Tab-separated table of C-alpha atoms in Angstrom:
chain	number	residue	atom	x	y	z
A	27	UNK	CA	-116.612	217.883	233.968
A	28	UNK	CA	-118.731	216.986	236.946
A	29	UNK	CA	-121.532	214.940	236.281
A	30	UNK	CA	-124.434	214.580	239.443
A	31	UNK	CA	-124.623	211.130	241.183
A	32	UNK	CA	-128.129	210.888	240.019
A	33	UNK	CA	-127.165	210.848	236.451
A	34	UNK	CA	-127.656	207.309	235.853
A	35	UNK	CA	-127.206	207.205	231.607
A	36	UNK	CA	-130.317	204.870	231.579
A	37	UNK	CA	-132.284	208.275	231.201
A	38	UNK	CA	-131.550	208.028	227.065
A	39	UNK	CA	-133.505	206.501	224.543
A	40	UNK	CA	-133.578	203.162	223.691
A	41	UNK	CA	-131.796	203.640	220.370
A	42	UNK	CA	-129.176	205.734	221.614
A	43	UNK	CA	-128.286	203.110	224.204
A	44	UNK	CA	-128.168	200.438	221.345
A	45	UNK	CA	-125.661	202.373	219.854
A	46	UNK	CA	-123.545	202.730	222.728
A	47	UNK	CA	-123.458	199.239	223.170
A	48	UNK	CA	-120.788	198.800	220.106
A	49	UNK	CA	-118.621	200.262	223.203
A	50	UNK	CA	-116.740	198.508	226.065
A	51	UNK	CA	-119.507	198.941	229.510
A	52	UNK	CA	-117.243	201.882	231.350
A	53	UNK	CA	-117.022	203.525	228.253
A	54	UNK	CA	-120.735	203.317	227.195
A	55	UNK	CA	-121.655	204.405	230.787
A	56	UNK	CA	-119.044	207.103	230.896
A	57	UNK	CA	-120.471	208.604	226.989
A	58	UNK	CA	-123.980	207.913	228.209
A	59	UNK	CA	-124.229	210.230	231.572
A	60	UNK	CA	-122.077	213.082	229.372
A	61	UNK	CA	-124.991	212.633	227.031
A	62	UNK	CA	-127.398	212.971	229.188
A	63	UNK	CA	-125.944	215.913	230.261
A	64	UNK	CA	-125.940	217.103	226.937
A	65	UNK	CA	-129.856	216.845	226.666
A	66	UNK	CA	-130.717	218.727	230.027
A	67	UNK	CA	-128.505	221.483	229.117
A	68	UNK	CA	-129.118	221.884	226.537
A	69	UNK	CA	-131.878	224.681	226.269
A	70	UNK	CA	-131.045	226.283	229.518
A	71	UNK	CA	-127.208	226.408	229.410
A	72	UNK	CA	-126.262	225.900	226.036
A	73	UNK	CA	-122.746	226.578	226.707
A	74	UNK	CA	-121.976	224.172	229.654
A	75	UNK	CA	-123.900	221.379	227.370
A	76	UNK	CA	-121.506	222.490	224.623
A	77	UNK	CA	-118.524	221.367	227.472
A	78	UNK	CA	-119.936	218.001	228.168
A	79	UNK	CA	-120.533	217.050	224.516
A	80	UNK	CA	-117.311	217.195	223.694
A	81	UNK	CA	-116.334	215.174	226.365
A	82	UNK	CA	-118.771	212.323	224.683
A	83	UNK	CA	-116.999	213.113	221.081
A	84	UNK	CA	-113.516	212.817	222.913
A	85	UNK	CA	-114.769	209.050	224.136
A	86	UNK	CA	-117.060	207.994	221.586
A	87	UNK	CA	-116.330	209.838	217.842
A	88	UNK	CA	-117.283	207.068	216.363
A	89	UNK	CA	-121.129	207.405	217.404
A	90	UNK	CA	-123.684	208.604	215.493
A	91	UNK	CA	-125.717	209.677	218.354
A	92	UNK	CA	-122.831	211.357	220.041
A	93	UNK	CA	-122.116	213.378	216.572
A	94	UNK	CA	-125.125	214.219	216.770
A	95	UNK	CA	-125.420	215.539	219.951
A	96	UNK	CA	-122.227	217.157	219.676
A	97	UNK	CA	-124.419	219.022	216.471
A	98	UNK	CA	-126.690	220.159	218.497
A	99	UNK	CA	-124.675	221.534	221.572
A	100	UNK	CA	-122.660	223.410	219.013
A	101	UNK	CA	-125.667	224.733	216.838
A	102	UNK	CA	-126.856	225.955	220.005
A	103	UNK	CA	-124.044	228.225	220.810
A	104	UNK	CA	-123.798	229.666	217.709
A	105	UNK	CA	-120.126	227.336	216.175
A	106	UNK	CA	-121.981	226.619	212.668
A	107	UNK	CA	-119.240	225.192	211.063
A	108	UNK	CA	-118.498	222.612	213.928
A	109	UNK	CA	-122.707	221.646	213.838
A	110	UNK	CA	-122.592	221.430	209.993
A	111	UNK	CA	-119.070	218.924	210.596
A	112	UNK	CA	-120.898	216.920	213.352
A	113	UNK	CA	-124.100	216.917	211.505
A	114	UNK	CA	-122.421	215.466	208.226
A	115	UNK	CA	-120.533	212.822	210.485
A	116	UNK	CA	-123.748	211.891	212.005
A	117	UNK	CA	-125.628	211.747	208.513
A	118	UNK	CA	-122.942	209.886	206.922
A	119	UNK	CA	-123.141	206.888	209.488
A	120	UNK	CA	-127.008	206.968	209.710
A	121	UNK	CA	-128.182	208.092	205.635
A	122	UNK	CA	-130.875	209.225	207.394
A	123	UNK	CA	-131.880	212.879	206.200
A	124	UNK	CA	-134.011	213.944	209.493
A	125	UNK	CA	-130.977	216.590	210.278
A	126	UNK	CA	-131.157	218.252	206.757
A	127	UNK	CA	-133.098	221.197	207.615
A	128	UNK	CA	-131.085	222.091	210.202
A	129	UNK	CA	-127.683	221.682	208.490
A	130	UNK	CA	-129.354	223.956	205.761
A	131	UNK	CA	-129.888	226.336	208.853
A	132	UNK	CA	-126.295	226.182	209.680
A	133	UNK	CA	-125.506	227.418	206.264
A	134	UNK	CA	-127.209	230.487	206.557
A	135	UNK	CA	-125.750	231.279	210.190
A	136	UNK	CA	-122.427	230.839	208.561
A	137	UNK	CA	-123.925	233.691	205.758
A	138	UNK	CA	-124.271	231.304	203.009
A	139	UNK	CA	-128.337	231.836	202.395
A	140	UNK	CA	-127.755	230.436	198.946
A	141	UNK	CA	-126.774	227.304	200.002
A	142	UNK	CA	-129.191	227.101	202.449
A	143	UNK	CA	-131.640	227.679	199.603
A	144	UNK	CA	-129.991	225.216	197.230
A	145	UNK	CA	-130.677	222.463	199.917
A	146	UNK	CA	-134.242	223.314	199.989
A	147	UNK	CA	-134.732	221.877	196.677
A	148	UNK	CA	-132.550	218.596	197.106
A	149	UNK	CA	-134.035	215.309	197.016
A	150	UNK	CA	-132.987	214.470	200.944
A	151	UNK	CA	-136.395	216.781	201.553
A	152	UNK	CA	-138.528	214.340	200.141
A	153	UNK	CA	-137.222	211.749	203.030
A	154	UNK	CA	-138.605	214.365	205.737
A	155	UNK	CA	-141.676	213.660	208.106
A	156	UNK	CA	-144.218	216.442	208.126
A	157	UNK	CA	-142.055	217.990	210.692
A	158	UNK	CA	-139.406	217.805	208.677
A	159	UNK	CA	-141.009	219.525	205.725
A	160	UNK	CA	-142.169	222.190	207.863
A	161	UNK	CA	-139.076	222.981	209.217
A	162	UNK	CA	-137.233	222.942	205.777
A	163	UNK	CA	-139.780	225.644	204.636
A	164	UNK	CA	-138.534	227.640	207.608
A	165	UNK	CA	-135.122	227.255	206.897
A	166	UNK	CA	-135.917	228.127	203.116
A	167	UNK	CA	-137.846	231.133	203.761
A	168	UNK	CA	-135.170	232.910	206.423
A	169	UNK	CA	-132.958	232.218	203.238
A	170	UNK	CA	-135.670	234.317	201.351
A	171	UNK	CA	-134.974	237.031	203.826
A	172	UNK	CA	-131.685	236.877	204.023
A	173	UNK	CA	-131.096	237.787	200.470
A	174	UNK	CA	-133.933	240.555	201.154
A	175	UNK	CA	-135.992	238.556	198.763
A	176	UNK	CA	-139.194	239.411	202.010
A	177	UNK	CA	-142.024	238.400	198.929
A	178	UNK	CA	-140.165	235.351	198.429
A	179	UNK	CA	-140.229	234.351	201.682
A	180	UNK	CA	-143.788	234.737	202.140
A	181	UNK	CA	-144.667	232.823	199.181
A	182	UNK	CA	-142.481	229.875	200.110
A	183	UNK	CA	-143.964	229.972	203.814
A	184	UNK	CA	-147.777	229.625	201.749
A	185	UNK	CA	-148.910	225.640	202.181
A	186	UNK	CA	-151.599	223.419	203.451
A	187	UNK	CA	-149.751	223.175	206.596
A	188	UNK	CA	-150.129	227.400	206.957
A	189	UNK	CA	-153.837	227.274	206.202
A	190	UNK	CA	-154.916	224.369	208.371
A	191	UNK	CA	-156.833	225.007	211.353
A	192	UNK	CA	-155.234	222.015	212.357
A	193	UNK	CA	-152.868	222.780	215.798
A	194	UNK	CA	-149.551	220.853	215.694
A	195	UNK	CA	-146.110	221.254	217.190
A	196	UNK	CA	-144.459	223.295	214.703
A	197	UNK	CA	-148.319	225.352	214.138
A	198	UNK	CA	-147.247	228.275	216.090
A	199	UNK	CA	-143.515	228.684	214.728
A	200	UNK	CA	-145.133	228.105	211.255
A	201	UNK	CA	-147.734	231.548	211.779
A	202	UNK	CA	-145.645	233.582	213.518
A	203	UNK	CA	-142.858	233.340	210.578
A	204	UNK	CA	-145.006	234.003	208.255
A	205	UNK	CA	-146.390	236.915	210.220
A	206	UNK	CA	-142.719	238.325	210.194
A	207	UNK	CA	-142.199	237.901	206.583
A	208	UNK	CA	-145.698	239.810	206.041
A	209	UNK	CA	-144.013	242.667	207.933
A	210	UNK	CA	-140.681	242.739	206.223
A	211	UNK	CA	-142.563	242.659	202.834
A	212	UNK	CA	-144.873	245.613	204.283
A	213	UNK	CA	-148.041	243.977	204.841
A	214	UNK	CA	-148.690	244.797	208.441
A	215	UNK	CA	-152.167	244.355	208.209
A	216	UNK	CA	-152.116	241.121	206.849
A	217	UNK	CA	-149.610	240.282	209.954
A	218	UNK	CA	-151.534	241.204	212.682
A	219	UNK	CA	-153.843	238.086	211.936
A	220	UNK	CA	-150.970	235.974	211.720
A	221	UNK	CA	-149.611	236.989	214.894
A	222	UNK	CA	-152.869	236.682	216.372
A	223	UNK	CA	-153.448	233.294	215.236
A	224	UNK	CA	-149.691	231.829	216.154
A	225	UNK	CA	-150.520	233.404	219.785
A	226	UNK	CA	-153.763	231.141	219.742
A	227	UNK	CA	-151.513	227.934	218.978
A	228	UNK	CA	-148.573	228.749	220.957
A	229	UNK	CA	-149.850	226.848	224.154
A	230	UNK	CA	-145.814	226.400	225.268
A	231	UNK	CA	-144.637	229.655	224.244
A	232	UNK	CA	-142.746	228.996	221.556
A	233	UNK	CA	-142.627	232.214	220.777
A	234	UNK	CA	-143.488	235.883	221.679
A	235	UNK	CA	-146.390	236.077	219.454
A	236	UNK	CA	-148.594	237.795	222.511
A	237	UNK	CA	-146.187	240.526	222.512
A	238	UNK	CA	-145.727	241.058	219.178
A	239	UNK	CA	-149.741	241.424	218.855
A	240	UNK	CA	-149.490	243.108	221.801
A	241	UNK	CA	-147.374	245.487	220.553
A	242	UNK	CA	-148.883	246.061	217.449
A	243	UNK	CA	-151.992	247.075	219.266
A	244	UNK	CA	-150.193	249.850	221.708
A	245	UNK	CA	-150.784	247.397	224.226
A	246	UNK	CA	-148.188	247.186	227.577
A	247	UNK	CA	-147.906	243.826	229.768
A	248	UNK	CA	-147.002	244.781	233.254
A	249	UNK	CA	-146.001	241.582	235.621
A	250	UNK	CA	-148.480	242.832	239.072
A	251	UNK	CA	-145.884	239.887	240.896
A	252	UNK	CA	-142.470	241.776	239.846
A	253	UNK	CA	-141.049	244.194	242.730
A	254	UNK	CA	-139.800	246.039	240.488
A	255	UNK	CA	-142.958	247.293	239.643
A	256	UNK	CA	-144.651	247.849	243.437
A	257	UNK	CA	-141.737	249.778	243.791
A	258	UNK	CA	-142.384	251.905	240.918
A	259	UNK	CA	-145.943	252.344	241.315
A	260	UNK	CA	-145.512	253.198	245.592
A	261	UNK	CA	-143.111	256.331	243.932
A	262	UNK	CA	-145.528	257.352	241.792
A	263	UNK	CA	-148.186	257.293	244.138
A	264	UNK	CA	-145.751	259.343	246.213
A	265	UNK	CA	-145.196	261.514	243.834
A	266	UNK	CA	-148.911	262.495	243.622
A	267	UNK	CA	-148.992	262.940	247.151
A	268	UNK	CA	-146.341	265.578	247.336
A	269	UNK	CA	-147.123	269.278	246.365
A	270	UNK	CA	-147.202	269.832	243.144
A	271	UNK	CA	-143.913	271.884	241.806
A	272	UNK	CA	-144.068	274.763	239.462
A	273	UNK	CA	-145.391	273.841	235.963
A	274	UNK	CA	-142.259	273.049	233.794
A	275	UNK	CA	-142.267	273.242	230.314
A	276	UNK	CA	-143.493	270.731	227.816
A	277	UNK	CA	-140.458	268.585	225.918
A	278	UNK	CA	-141.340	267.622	222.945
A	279	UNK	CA	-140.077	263.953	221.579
A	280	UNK	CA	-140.147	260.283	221.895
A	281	UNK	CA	-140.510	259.878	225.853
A	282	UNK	CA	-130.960	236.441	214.847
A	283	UNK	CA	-126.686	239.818	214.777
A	284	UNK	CA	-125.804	236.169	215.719
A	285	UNK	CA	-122.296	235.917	216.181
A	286	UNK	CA	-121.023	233.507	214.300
A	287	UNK	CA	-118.097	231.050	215.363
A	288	UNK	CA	-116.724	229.877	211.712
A	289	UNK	CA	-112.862	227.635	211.131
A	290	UNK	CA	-113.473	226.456	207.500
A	291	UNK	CA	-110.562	224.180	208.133
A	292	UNK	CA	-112.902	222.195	210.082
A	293	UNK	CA	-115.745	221.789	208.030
A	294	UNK	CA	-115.076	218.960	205.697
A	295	UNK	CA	-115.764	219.466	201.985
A	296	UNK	CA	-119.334	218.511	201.462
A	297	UNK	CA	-120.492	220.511	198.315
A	298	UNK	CA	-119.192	220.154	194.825
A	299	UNK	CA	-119.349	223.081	192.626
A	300	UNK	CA	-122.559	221.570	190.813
A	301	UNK	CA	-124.167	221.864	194.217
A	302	UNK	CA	-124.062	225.117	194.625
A	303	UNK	CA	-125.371	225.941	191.593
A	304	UNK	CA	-128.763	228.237	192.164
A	305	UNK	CA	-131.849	227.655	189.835
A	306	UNK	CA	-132.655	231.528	189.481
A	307	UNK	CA	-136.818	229.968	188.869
A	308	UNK	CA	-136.864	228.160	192.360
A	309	UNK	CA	-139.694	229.803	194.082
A	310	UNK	CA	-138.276	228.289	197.448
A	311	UNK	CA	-141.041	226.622	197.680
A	312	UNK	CA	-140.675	223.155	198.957
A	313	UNK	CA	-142.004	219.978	197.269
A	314	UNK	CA	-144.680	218.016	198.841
A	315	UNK	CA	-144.154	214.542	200.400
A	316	UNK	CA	-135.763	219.461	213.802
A	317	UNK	CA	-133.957	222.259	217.677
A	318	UNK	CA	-134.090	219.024	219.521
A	319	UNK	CA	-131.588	217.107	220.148
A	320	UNK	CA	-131.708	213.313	220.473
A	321	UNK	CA	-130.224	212.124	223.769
């Protein structure tokens, strides 16, 4: 695929670099510009960063970072079982345990909630930065829903980190779950706060918490800049103009399915039977102690 001239590679990390150093130069250069690729697609064309990430696993399998990148660009476009392959293969090189939330995520977008759930209790959660943790509570509490278990998943969203005033990255996400369970498990009025308060900590919008609040109070946001809407409001103010027509009669009335990309041939065995194995008194909660990808 065609990569612009002004895609140097040096734009990675530092630690990604090191890593591609275990490769001849050409190589490493060729792996590192597809990767960088990879990282400024990835949110805004998902599917062309997809393309070029498997141009870096064609070069460079071997790579943790590239595995993990290749994770990422799949988990992005929806081909669970490829992320959960790349994201073992990236794990297994590295030990490190910072992608277990969202391998726990791809479980559940491949309809397996109880794994997902299962995972939230593992000892790999315990490795997890505050981030980490946060997200793995996410994770844990869609599972919650999934099953229809909406209680559940408010009670395993319930932590220090929810009740802080505290406003950190994952703040916003964290409230404006939680508002969602409160309105699958019928507590409306309880989620209107919630909503309220992850619109006050979504600086970046995150999310559509303003709507949601929004819409909960009847509320309509009209954009004054889109022409869509001059044009609507100039016929309506024509309409008023014109002479009025003969009264006509009143009419009554009312004027995350993700599709999922799944080839369990690919996925390499990862879970022995004892894994799986659900303890029916986990509250889902997690014990104390990302969606970027690292170019």
């Amino acid at each position: 695929m065609p990569i612009p001239e002004d895609v140097t590679g040096f734009e990675l990390d530092a630690d990604v670099r090191q890593e591609l150093k275990s490769l001849p130069k050409t190589l490493a250069d060729d792996v590192a510009r597809n990767l960088v690729m990879v990282a400024r697609l990835l949110d805004s064309e998902p599917e062309e960063a997809y393309q070029y990430s498997r141009v870096a696993l064609r070069l460079a399998s071997r790579v943790a970072a590239v595995r993990e990148a290749a994770g990422f660009a799949s988990y992005m476009t929806q081909r669970y079982s490829e992320a959960l392959t790349e994201f073992r293969a990236s794990r297994r090189m590295t030990g490190r345990a910072d992608l277990w939330p969202v391998m726990a995520d791809c479980e559940r977008g491949l309809s397996r909630p109880e794994r997902a759930l299962a995972m939230a209790g593992e000892p790999e959660v315990k490795q997890l930065d505050k981030a980490g943790q946060v997200e793995m509570r996410l994770v844990a509490a869609g599972a919650r829903s999934d099953m229809e278990q909406f209680e559940a998943a408010v009670v395993t969203l319930q932590s220090p980190e929810l009740a802080s005033s505290a406003v950190h990255p994952w703040t916003a996400r964290l409230r404006y779950a939680y508002a969602e369970a409160l309105i699958a498990a019928g507590r409306g009025d309880e989620a209107r706060d919630w909503f309220a308060k992850a619109a006050e900590a979504d600086t970046d919008g995150a999310t559509n918490a303003s709507e949601r609040l929004a819409e909960i109070d009847g509320l309509e946001f009209v954009d004054a800049l889109d022409p869509e809407v001059e044009e609507e409001d100039g016929e309506a103010e024509a309409e008023v103009e014109a002479p009025a027509p003969a009264p006509a009669k009143s009419r009554g009335g009312v004027p995350d399915e993700r599709e999922i990309f799944e080839d369990e041939e690919d996925v390499e065995e990862f879970y022995d039977e004892d894994d799986l194995e659900i303890d029916e008194d986990f509250d889902g909660v997690v014990p104390e102690r990302s969606k970027d990808a690292k170019a």
